[in-house]
Short mmCIF file of C-alpha atoms in Angstrom, two decimals:
data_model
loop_
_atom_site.label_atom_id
_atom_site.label_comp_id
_atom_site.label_asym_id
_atom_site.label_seq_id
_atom_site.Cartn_x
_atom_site.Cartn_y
_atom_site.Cartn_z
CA UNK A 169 5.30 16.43 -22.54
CA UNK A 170 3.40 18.88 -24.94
CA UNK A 171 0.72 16.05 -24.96
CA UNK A 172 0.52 15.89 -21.91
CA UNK A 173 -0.32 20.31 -21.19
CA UNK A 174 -2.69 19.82 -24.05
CA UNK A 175 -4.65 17.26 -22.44
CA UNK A 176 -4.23 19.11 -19.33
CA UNK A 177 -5.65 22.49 -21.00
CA UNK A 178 -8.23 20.50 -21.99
CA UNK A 179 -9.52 19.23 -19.26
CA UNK A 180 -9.51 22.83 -17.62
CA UNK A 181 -11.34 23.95 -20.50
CA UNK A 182 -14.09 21.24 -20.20
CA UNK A 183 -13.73 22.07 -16.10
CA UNK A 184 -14.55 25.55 -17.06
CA UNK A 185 -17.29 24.66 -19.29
CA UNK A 186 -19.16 22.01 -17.45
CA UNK A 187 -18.69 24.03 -13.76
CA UNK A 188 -18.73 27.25 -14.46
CA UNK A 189 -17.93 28.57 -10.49
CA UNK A 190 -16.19 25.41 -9.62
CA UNK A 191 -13.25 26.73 -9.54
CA UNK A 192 -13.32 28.49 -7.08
CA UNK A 193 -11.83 27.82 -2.91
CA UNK A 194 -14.59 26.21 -1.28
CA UNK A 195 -17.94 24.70 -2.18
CA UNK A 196 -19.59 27.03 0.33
CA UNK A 197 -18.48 30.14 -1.65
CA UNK A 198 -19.66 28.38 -4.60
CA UNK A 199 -23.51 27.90 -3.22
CA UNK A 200 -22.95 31.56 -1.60
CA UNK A 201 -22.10 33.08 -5.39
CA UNK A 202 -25.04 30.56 -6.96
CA UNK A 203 -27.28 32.28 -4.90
CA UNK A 204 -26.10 35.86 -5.04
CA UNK A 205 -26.35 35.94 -8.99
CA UNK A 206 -29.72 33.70 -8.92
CA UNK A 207 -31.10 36.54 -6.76
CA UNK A 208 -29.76 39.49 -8.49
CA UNK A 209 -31.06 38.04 -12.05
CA UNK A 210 -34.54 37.51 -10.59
CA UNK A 211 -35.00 40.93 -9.35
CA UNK A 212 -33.16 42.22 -12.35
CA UNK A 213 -35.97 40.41 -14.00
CA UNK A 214 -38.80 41.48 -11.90
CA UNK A 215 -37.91 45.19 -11.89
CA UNK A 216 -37.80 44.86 -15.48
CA UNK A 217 -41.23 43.02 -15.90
CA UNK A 218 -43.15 45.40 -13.53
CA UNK A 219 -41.40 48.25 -15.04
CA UNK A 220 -42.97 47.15 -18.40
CA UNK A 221 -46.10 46.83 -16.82
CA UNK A 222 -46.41 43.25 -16.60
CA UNK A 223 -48.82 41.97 -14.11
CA UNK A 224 -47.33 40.67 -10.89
CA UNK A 225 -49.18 37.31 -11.41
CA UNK A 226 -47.03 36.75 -14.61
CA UNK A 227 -44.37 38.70 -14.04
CA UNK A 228 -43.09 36.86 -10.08
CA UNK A 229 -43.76 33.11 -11.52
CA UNK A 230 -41.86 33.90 -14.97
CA UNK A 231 -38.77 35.41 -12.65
CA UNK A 232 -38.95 32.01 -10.06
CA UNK A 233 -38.67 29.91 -13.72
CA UNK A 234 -36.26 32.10 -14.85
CA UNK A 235 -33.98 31.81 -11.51
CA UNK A 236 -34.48 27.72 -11.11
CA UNK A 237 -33.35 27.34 -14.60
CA UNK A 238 -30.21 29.50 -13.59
CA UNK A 239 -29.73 27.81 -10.16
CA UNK A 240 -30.43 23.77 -12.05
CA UNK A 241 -27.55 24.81 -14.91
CA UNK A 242 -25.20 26.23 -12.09
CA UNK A 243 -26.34 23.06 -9.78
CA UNK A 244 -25.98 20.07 -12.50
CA UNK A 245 -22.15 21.76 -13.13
CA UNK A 246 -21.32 21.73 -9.07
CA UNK A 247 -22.91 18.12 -8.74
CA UNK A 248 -21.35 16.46 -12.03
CA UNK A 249 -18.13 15.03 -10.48
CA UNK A 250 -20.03 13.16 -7.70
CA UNK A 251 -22.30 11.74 -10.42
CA UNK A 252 -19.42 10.63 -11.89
CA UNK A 253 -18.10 9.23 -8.52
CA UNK A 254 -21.31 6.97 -7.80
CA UNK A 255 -21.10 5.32 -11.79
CA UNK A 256 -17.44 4.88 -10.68
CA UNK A 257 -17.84 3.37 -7.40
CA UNK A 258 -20.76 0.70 -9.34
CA UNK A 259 -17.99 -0.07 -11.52
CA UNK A 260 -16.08 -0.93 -9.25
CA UNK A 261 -17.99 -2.86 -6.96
CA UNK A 262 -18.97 -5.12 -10.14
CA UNK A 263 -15.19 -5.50 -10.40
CA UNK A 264 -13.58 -3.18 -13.11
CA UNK A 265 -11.08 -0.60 -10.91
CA UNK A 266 -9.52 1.36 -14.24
CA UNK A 267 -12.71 3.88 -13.81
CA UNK A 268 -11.61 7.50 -13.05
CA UNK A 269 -13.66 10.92 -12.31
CA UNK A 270 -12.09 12.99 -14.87
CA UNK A 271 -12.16 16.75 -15.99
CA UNK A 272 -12.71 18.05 -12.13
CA UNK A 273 -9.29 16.92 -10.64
CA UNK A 274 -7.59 20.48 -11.21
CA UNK A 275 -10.54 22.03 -8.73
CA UNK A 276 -9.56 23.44 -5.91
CA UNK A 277 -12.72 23.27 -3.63
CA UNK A 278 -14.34 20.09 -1.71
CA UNK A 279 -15.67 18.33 -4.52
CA UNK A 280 -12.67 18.58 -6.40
CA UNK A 281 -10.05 17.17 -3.42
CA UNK A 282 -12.76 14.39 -3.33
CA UNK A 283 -12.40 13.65 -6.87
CA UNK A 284 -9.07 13.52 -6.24
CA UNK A 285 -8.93 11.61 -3.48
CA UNK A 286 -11.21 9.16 -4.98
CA UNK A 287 -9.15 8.50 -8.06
CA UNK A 288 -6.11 8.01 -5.43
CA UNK A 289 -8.28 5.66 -3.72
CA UNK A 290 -9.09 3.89 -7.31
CA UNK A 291 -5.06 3.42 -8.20
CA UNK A 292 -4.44 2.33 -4.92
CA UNK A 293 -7.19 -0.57 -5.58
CA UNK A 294 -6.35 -1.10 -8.79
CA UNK A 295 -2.72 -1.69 -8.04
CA UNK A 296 -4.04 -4.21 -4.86
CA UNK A 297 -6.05 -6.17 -7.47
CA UNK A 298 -3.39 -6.67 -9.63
CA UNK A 299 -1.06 -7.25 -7.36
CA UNK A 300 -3.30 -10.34 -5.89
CA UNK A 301 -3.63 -11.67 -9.43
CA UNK A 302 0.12 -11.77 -9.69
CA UNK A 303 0.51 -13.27 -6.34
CA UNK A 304 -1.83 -16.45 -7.04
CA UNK A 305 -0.30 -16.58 -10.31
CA UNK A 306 3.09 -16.90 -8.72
CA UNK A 307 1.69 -19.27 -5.28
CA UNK A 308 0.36 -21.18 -7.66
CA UNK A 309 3.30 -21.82 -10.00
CA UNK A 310 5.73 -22.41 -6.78
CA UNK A 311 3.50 -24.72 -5.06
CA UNK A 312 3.15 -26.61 -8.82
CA UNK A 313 6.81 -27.00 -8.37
CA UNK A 314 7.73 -29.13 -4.81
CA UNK A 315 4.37 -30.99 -5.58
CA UNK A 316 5.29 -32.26 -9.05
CA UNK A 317 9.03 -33.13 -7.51
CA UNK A 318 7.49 -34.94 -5.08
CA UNK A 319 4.98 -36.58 -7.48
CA UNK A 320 7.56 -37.70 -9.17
CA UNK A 321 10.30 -38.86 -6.39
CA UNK A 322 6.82 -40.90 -4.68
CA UNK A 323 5.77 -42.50 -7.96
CA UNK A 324 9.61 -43.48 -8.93
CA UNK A 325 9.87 -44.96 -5.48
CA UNK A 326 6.62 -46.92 -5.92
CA UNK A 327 7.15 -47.86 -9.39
CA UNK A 328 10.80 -49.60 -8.24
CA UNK A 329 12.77 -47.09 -10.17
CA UNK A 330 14.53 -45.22 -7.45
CA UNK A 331 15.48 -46.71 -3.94
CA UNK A 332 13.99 -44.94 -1.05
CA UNK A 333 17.87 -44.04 0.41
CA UNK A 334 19.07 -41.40 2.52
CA UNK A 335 19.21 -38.85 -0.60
CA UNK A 336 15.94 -39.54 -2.23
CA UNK A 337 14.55 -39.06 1.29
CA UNK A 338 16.30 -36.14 1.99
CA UNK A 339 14.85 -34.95 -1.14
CA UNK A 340 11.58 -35.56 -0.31
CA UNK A 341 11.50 -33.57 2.85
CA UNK A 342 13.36 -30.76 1.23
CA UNK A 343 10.38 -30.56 -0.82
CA UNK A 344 8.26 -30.51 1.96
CA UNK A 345 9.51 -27.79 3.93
CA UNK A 346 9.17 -25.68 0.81
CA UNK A 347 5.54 -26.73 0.91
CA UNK A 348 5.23 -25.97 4.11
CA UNK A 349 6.99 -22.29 3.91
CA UNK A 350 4.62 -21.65 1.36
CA UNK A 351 1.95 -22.55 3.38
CA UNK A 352 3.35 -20.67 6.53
CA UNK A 353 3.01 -17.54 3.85
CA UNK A 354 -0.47 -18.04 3.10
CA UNK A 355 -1.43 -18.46 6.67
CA UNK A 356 0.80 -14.91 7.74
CA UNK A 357 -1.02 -13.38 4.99
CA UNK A 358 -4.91 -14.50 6.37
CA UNK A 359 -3.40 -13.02 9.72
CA UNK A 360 -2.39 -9.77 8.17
CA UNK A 361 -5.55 -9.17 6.60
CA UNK A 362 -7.24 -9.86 9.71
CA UNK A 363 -5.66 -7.16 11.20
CA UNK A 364 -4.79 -8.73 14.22
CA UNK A 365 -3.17 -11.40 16.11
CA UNK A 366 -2.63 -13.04 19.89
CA UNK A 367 0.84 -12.57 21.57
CA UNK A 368 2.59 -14.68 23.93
CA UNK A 369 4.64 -11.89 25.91
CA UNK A 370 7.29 -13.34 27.74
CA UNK A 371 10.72 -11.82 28.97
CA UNK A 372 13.93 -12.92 26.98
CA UNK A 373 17.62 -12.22 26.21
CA UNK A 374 17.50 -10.50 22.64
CA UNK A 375 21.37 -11.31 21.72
CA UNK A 376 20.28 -14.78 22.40
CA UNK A 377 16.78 -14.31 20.43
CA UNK A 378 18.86 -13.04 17.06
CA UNK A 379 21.54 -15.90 17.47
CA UNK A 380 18.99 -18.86 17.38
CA UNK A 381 16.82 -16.30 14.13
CA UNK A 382 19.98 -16.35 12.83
CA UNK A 383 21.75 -20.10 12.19
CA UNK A 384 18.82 -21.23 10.28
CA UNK A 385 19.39 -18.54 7.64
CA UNK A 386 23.17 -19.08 7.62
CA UNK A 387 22.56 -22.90 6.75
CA UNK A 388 20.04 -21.67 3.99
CA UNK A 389 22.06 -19.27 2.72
CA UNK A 390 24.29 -22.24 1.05
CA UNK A 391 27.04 -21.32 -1.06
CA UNK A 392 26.51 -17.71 -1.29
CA UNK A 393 29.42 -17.71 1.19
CA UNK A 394 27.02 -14.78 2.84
CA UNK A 395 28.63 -13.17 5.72
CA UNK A 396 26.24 -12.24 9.14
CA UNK A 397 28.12 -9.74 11.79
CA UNK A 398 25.70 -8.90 14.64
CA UNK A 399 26.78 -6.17 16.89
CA UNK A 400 24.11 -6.46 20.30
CA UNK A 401 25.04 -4.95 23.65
CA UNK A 402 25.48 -8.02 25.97
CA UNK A 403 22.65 -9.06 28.33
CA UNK A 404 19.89 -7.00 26.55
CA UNK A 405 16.69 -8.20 27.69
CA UNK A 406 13.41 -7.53 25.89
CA UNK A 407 9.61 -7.84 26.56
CA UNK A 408 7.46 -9.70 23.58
CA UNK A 409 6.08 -12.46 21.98
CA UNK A 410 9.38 -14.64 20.21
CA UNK A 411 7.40 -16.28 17.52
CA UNK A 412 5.70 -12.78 15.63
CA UNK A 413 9.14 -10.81 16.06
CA UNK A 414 11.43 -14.05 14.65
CA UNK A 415 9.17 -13.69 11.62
CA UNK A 416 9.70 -10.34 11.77
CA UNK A 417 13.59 -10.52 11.57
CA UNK A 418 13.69 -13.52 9.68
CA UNK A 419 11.75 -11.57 7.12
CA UNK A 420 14.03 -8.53 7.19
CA UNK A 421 17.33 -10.52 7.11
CA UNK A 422 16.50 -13.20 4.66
CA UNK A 423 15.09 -10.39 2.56
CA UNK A 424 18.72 -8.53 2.87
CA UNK A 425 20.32 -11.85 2.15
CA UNK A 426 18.36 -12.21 -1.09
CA UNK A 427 19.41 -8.62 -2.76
CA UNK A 428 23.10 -8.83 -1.54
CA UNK A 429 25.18 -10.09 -4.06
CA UNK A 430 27.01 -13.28 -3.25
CA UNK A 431 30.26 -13.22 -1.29
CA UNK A 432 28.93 -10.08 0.59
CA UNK A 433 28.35 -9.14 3.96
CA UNK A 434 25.11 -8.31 6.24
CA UNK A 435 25.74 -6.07 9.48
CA UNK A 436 23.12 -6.52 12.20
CA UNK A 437 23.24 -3.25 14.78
CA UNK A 438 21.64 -3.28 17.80
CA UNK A 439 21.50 -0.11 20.61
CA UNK A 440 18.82 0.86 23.27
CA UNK A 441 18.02 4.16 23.07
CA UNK A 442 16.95 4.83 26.65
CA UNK A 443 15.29 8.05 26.72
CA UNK A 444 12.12 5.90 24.43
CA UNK A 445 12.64 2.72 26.16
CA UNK A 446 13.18 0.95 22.43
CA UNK A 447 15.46 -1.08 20.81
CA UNK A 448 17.04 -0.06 17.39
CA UNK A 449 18.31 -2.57 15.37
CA UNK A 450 19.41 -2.14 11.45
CA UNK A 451 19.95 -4.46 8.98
CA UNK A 452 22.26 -3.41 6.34
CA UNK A 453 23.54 -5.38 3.67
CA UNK A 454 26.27 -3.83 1.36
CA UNK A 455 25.96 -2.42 -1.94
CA UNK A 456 22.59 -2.35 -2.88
CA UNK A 457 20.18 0.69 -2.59
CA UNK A 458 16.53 1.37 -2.40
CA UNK A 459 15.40 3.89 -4.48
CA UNK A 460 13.61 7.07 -1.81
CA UNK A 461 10.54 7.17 -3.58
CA UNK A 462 9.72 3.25 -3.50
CA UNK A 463 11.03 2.91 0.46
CA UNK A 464 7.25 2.71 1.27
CA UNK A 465 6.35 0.68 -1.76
CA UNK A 466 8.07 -2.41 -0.89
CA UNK A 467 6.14 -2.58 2.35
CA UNK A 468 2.88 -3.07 0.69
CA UNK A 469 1.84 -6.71 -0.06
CA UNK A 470 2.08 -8.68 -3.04
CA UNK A 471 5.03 -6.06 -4.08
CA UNK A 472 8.57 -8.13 -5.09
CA UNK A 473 11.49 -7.93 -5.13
CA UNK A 474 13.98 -8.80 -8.26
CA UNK A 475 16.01 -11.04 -5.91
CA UNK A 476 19.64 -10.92 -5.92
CA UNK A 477 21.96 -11.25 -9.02
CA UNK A 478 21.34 -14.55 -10.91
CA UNK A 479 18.04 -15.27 -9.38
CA UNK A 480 14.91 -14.91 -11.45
CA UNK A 481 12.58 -14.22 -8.29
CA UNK A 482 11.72 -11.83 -5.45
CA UNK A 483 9.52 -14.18 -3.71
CA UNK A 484 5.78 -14.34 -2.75
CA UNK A 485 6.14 -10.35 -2.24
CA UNK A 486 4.53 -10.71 1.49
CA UNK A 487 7.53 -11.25 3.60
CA UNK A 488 7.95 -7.39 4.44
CA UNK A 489 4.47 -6.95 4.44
CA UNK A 490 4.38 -9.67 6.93
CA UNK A 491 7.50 -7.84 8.99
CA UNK A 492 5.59 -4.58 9.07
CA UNK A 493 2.80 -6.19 11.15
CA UNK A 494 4.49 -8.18 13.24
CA UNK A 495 6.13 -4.79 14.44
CA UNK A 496 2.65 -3.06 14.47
CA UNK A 497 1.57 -6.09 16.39
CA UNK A 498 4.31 -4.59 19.11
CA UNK A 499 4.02 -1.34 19.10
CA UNK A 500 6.90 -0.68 16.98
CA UNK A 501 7.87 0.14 13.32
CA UNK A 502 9.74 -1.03 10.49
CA UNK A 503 11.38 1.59 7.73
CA UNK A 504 14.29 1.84 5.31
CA UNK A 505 16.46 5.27 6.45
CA UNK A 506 19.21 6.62 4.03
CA UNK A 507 22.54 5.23 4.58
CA UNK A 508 25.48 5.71 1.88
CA UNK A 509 26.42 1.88 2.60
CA UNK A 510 23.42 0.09 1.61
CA UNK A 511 19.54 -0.52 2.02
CA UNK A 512 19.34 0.07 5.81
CA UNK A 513 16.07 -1.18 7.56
CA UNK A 514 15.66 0.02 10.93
CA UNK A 515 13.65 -1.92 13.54
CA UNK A 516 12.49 0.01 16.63
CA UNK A 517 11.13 -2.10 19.12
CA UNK A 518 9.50 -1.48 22.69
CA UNK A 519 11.29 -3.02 25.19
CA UNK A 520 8.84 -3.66 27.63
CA UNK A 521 6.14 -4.33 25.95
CA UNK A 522 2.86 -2.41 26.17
CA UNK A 523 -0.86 -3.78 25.92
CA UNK A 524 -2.33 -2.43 22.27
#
């Protein structure tokens, strides 16, 4: 801690130093003061050098020199920090996002929020970049995976080893489908850097719509002996396109399925609230919490999970990413909201849906 107010004093100290008016409000009262003591030192000057009975030939061009040498060293101070910003910004456009404006961050006029905002803008690239880094590194290593299994079921097969029965086949297109999740992510995550997507808006029953998202995660859930309770008013009917929002809930209650310890339950809510024409639906699952400060966190891509107890991973780290957008994609939102019984996402939905 006393490290860190030295270095802090410091950099005020070299603030100080290298803009002398900088820290002042506003950039405008900066260039107003610049010019008020520029002024005043060249007729301080010039009364002077007259008054000593200088000639005015020598005595006006001395007092200009004199005044652009006080206006350059006041200038270079106010304009440091955004020469600092464009050797920053070459950085990183050649790639290397650890580059930071330093020493003007505690100033409290334009240039200063800039430099501020710039290094925000910097972390916030930096983390993205690492983040992608990770996430190949971990694509990679689970599409290595179901491609050496099957490698090595196909070859066995062909070889004679292994008989090509009901198991070994069953094997096989286990193996597949986790191929073809993985691919499914990639293909989500093209999409939601796109920005943008087609919908097929159609009218359906959303108690029915949540039944038919749910089975398939029942049956993958296993032997976690997981328990699903959905709570839907009956014959709720909803406007949108079925595909984007059953990746949207799929995301949100697999994701609630993987961070629940086993033998726990997950409640699905659902209520209309009528006076916004949306549908509210939460997904709780018991027991665990999200800390407040990382509730936005988890939304940004390429950010994981630890998975639930006994499982070494949190996935590919899109899947709420992915959920997020297929909301946007609808007009409606996605968030975590405090609840003393668990992580509680809350879905609000449009129910008639509305052209973006």
């Amino acid at each position: 801690m006393s490290e860190h107010r030295s270095q802090t004093a410091r950099q005020k100290r070299r603030a100080l130093r290298d803009r002398p008016i900088g820290m002042l409000s506003s950039l405008k009262v900066e260039l107003s003061v610049l010019i008020v003591i520029a002024t005043a030192i060249a007729f301080v000057l010039a009364w002077h050098f007259l008054k000593w009975g200088w000639s005015g030939w020598i005595a006006m061009p001395l007092t200009l020199v004199v005044a652009l040498g006080i206006t350059y060293f006041f200038a270079h101070g106010l304009t440091a920090p955004l020469r600092q910003m464009r050797d920053a910004a070459e950085a990183m456009a050649e790639g290397d996002y650890s580059v930071r404006v330093e020493g003007v961050t505690n100033s409290r006029d334009e240039v200063g929020q800039l430099a501020r905002s710039f290094n925000e803008m910097a972390a916030e690239l930096q983390h993205a970049d690492q983040m992608r880094r990770d996430m190949v590194a971990n694509v990679s290593h689970e599409l290595r995976t179901p491609v050496s299994a099957l490698q090595a079921l196909v070859e066995n097969m062909a070889d004679g080893v292994v008989e090509p029965t009901p198991a070994n086949l069953e094997g096989i297109l286990n193996q597949t489908h986790r191929l073809s999740d993985l691919i499914a992510f990639l293909l989500d995550m093209s999409r939601v850097e796109a920005g943008a997507a087609s919908l097929e808006v159609e009218r359906f029953d959303f108690g029915g719509f949540l039944d038919e998202t749910i089975k398939p995660l029942e049956i993958a859930d296993g032997g976690h002996n997981h328990t699903i309770h959905l709570e839907v008013p009956d014959h709720l009917m909803m406007e949108g396109d079925q595909d984007r929002l059953s990746q949207l809930f799929t995301n949100i209650i697999a994701n609630a399925l993987k961070h629940s310890p086993d033998g726990t339950s997950v409640l699905i809510e659902v209520h209309e609230d009528t006076n916004l024409g949306t549908i509210i639906t939460n997904v709780v699952n018991y027991g665990s919490q999200i800390p407040e400060e990382a509730r936005n966190d988890i939304f940004r891509r390429y950010v994981k999970g630890a998975g639930r107890p006994g499982t070494g991973s949190g996935g590919t780290g899109l899947g709420l990413s992915i959920a997020r957008w297929a909301a946007g994609l609808h007009g409606g939102t996605v968030k975590v909201v405090p609840d003393k019984r668990g992580a509680n996402f809350e879905i609000a939905l449009p129910k008639n849906h509305v052209a973006q």
